[in-house]
Short mmCIF file of C-alpha atoms in Angstrom, two decimals:
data_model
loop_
_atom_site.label_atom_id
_atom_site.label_comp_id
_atom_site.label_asym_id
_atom_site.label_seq_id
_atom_site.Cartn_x
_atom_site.Cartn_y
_atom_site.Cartn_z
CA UNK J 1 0.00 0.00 0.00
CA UNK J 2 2.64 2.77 0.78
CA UNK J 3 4.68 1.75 -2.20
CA UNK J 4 1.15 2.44 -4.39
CA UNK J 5 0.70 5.70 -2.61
CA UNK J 6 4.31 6.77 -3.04
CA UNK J 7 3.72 6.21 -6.98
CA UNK J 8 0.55 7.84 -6.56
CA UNK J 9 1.82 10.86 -5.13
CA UNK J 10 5.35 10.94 -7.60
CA UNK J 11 2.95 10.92 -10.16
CA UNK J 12 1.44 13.89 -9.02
CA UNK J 13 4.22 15.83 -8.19
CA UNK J 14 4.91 15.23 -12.26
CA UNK J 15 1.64 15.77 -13.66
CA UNK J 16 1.38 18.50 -15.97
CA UNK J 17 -2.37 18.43 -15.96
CA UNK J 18 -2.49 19.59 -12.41
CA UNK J 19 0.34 22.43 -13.05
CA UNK J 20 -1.74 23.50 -16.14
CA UNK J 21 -4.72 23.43 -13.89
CA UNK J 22 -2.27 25.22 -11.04
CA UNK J 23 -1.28 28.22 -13.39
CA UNK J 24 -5.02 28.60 -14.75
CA UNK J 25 -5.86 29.17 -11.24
CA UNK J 26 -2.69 31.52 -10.66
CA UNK J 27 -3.95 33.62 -13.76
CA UNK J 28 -7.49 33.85 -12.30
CA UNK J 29 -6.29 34.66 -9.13
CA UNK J 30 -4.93 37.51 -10.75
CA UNK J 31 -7.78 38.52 -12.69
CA UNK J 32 -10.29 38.38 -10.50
CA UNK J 33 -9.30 40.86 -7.64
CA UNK J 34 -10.20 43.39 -10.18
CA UNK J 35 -13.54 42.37 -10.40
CA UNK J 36 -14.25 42.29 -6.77
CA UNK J 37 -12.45 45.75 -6.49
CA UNK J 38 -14.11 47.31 -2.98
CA UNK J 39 -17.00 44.82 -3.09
CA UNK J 40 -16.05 42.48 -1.20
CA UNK J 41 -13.01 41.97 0.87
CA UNK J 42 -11.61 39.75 3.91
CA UNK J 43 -12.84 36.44 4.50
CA UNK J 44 -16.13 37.76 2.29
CA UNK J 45 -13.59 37.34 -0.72
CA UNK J 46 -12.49 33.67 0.56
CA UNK J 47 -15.73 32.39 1.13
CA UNK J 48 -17.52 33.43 -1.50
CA UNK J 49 -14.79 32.34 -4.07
CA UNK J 50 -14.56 28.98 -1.73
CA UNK J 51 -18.55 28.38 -2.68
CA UNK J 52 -19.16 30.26 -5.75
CA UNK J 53 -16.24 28.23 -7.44
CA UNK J 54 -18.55 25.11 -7.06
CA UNK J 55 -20.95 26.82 -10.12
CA UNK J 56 -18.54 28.57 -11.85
CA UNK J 57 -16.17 25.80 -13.69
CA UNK J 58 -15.21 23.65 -10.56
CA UNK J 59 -16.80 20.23 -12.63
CA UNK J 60 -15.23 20.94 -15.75
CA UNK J 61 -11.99 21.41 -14.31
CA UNK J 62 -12.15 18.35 -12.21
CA UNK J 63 -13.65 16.49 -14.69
CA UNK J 64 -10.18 17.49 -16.86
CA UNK J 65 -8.15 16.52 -14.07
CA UNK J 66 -9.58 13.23 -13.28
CA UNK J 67 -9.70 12.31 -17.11
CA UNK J 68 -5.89 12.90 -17.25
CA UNK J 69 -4.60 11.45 -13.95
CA UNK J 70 -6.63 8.54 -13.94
CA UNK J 71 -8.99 8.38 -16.41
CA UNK J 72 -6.85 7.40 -19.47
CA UNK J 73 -4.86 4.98 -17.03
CA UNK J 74 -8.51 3.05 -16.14
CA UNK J 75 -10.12 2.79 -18.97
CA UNK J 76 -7.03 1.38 -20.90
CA UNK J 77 -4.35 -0.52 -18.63
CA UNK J 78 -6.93 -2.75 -18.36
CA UNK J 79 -5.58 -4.44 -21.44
CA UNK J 80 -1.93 -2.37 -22.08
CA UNK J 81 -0.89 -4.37 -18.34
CA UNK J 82 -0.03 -1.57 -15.94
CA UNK J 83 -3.03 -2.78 -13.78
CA UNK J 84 -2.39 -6.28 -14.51
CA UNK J 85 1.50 -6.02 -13.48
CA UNK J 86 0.08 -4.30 -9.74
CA UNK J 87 -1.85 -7.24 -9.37
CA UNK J 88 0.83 -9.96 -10.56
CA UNK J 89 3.48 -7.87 -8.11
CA UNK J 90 1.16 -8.56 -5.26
CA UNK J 91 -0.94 -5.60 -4.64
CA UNK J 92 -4.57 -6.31 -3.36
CA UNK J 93 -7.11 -4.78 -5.83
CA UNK J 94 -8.95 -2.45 -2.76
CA UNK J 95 -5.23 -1.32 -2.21
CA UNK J 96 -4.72 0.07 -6.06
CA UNK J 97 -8.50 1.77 -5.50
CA UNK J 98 -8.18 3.32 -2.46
CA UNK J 99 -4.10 4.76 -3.27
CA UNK J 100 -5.86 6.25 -6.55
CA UNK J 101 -8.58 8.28 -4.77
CA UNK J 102 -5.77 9.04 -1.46
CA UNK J 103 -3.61 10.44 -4.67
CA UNK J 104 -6.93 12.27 -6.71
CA UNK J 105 -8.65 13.64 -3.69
CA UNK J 106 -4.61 15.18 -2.60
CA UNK J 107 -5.05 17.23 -6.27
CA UNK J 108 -8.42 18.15 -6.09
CA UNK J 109 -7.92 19.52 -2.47
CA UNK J 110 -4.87 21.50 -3.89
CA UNK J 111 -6.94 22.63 -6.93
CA UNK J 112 -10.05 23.25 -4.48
CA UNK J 113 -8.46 25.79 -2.39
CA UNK J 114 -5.71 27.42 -4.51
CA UNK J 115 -7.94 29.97 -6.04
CA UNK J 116 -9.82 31.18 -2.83
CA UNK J 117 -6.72 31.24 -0.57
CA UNK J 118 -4.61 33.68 -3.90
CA UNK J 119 -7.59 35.58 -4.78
CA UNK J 120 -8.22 36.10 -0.77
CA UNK J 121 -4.42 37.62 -0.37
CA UNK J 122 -4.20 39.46 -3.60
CA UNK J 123 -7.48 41.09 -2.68
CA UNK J 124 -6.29 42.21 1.00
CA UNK J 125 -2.85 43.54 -0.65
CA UNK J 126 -4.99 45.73 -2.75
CA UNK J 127 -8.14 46.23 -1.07
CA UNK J 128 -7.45 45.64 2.31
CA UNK J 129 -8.87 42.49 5.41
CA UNK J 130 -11.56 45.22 6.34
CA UNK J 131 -11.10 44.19 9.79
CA UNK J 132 -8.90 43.71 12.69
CA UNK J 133 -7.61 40.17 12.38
CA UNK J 134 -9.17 38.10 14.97
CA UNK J 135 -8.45 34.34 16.20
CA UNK J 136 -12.36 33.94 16.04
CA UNK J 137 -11.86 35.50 12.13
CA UNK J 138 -9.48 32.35 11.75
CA UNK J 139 -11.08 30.04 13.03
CA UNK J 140 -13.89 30.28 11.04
CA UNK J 141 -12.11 30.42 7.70
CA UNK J 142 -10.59 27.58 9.38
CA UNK J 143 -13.78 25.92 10.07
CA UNK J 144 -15.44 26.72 6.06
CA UNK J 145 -12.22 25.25 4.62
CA UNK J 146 -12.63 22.18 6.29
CA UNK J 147 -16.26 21.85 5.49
CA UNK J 148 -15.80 22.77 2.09
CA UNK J 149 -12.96 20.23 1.75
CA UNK J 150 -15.49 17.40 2.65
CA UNK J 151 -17.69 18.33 0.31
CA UNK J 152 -15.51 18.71 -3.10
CA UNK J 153 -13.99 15.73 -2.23
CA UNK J 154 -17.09 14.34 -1.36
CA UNK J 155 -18.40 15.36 -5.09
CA UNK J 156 -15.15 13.91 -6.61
CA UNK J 157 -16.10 10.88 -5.07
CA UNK J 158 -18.92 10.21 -7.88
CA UNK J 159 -16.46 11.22 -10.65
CA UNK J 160 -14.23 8.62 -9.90
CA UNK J 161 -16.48 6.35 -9.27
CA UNK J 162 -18.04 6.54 -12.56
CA UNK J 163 -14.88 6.12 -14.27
CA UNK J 164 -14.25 2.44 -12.22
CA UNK J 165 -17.73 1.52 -13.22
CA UNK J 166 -17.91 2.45 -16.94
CA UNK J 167 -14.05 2.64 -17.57
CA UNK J 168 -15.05 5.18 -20.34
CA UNK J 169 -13.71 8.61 -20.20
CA UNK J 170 -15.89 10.23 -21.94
CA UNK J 171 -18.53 9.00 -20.72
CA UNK J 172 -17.98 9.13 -17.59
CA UNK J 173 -16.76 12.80 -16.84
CA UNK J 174 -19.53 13.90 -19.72
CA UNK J 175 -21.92 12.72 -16.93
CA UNK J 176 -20.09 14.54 -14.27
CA UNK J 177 -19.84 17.59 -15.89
CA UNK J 178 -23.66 17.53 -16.47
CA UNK J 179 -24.45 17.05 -12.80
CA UNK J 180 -23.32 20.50 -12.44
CA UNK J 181 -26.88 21.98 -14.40
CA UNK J 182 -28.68 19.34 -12.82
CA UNK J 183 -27.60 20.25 -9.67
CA UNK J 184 -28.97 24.01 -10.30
CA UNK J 185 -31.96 22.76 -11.57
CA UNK J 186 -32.49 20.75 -8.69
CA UNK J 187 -31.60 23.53 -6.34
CA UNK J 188 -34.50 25.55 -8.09
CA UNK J 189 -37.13 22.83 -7.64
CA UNK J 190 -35.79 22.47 -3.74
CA UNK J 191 -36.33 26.35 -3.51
CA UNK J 192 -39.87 26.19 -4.18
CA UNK J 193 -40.68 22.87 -3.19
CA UNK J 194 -40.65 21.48 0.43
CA UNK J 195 -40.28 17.92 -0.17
CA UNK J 196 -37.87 18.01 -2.07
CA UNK J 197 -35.77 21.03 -0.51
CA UNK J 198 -35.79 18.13 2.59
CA UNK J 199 -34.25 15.15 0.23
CA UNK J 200 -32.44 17.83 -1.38
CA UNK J 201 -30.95 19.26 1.79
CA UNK J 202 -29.61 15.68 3.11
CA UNK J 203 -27.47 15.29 -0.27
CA UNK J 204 -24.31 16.61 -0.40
CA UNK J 205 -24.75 19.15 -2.40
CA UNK J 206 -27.02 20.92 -0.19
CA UNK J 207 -24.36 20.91 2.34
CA UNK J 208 -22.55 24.57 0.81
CA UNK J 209 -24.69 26.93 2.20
CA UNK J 210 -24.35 25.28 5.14
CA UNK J 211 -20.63 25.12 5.32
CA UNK J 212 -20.30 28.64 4.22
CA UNK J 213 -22.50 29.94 6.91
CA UNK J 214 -21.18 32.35 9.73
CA UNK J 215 -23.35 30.46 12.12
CA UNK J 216 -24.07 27.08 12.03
CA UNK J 217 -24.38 24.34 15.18
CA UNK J 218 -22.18 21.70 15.98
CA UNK J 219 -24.89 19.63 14.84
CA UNK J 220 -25.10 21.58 11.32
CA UNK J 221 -21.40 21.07 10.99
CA UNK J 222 -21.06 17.16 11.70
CA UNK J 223 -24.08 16.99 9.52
CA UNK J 224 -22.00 18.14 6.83
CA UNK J 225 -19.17 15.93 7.59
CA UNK J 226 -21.22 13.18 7.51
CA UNK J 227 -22.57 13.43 4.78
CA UNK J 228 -19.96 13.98 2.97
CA UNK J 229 -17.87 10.74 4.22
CA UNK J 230 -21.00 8.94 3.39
CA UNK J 231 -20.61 9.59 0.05
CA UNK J 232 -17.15 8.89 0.02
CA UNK J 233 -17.12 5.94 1.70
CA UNK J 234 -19.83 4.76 -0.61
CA UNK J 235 -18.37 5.61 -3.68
CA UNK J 236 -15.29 4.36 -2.31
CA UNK J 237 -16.55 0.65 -1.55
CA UNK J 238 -18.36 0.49 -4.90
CA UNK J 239 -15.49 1.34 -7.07
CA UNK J 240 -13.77 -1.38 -5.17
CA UNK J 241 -17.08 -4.03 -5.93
CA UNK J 242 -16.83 -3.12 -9.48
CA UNK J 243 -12.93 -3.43 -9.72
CA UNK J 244 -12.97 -6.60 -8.04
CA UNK J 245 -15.57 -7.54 -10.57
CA UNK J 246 -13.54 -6.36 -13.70
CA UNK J 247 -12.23 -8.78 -16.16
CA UNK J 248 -8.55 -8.19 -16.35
CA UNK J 249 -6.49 -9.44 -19.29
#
């Protein structure tokens, strides 16, 4: 297992998807400051970049990501060996699953959180915090990036599960791409419907507003958490049925 997750991570530190990804995020870091001007600044900036990012590109760019770091590896070293060669070397098959989503969920995290963290300083070097820095102001950017960590990797979850299931790129982050504009329309139907703003709300994609909030319960907050490693955990364990399951030749 550590020998997987030292590959894992090597090729990671070498992926040029993830430092394309890295200095698209730089650039808009830079860009975007300029927008916000006066309007927002502080931890406003970081959180609403930190939630905002979620409907503004955050699929499509994890979608890319996932595609190139695992996605071309899954759906053809089925039959080119690499996979094949793990197994014949004596790694379990729930080993080589659970090193690839240790090693994916390490990117998205770093992808997650670059832009709001550079957009958040840029924006107090030109703009100012707005406030006196307080420990309570850190702690609760403390407390949203935690949250919000859960829940993108959370999401990621069903991305990589689809590709162990269908072991077709294309296919596979297609469909996650789309759930971002079914998620919206979803949200819309929650927002004027009751039942389903309650299934809705126990999803964990209703779980951003409530990580983002200034004031939330400790019961709001492990509800989030939760959740979220529900859906990991799941997503997890069936990538692992299916890739047990899968013929390899």
């Amino acid at each position: 297992m550590f020998n997987l997750l030292k590959v894992e991570f090597y090729k990671l530190r070498h992926s040029k998807t993830l430092l394309g990804i890295l200095l698209f995020c730089l650039l808009e870091s830079i860009l975007c400051p300029l927008l916000f001007s006066k309007m927002l600044i502080g931890k406003a900036v970081f959180t609403r970049v930190l939630g905002t990012q979620l409907f503004l590109g955050w699929f499509a760019i994890i979608a890319i990501f996932l595609a190139m770091y695992i996605g071309d590896e899954f759906s053809s070293s089925y039959s080119s060996g690499y996979i094949k060669n793990l197994i014949s070397y004596g790694h379990k098959r729930h080993e080589i699953v659970i090193a690839k989503f240790i090693g994916t969920y390490t990117g998205i995290i770093i992808i997650s959180l670059i832009a709001p963290v550079l957009i958040t300083i840029i924006n107090t070097f030109m703009n100012g915090y707005g406030e006196p820095f307080k420990v309570s102001s850190f702690v609760f950017a403390l407390r949203v990036t935690i949250l919000m960590i859960f829940i993108y990797i959370g999401i990621a979850s069903i991305g990589i599960f689809m590709l162990f299931v269908s072991r077709n790129v294309i296919f596979s982050e297609l469909a996650f791409v789309f759930i971002d504009p079914l998620n919206r329309i979803i949200t819309l139907f929650a927002m004027k419907n009751p039942a389903i703003d309650r299934i809705y709300s126990n999803t964990i994609f209703g779980q951003v507003n409530t990580a983002l909030s200034h004031n939330i319960t400790l019961f709001q907050g492990l509800k989030v958490i939760i959740i979220s490693l529900t859906t990991i955990i799941v997503s997890i364990c069936l990538s692992i049925y299916f890739f047990n399951r899968a013929d390899i030749k």
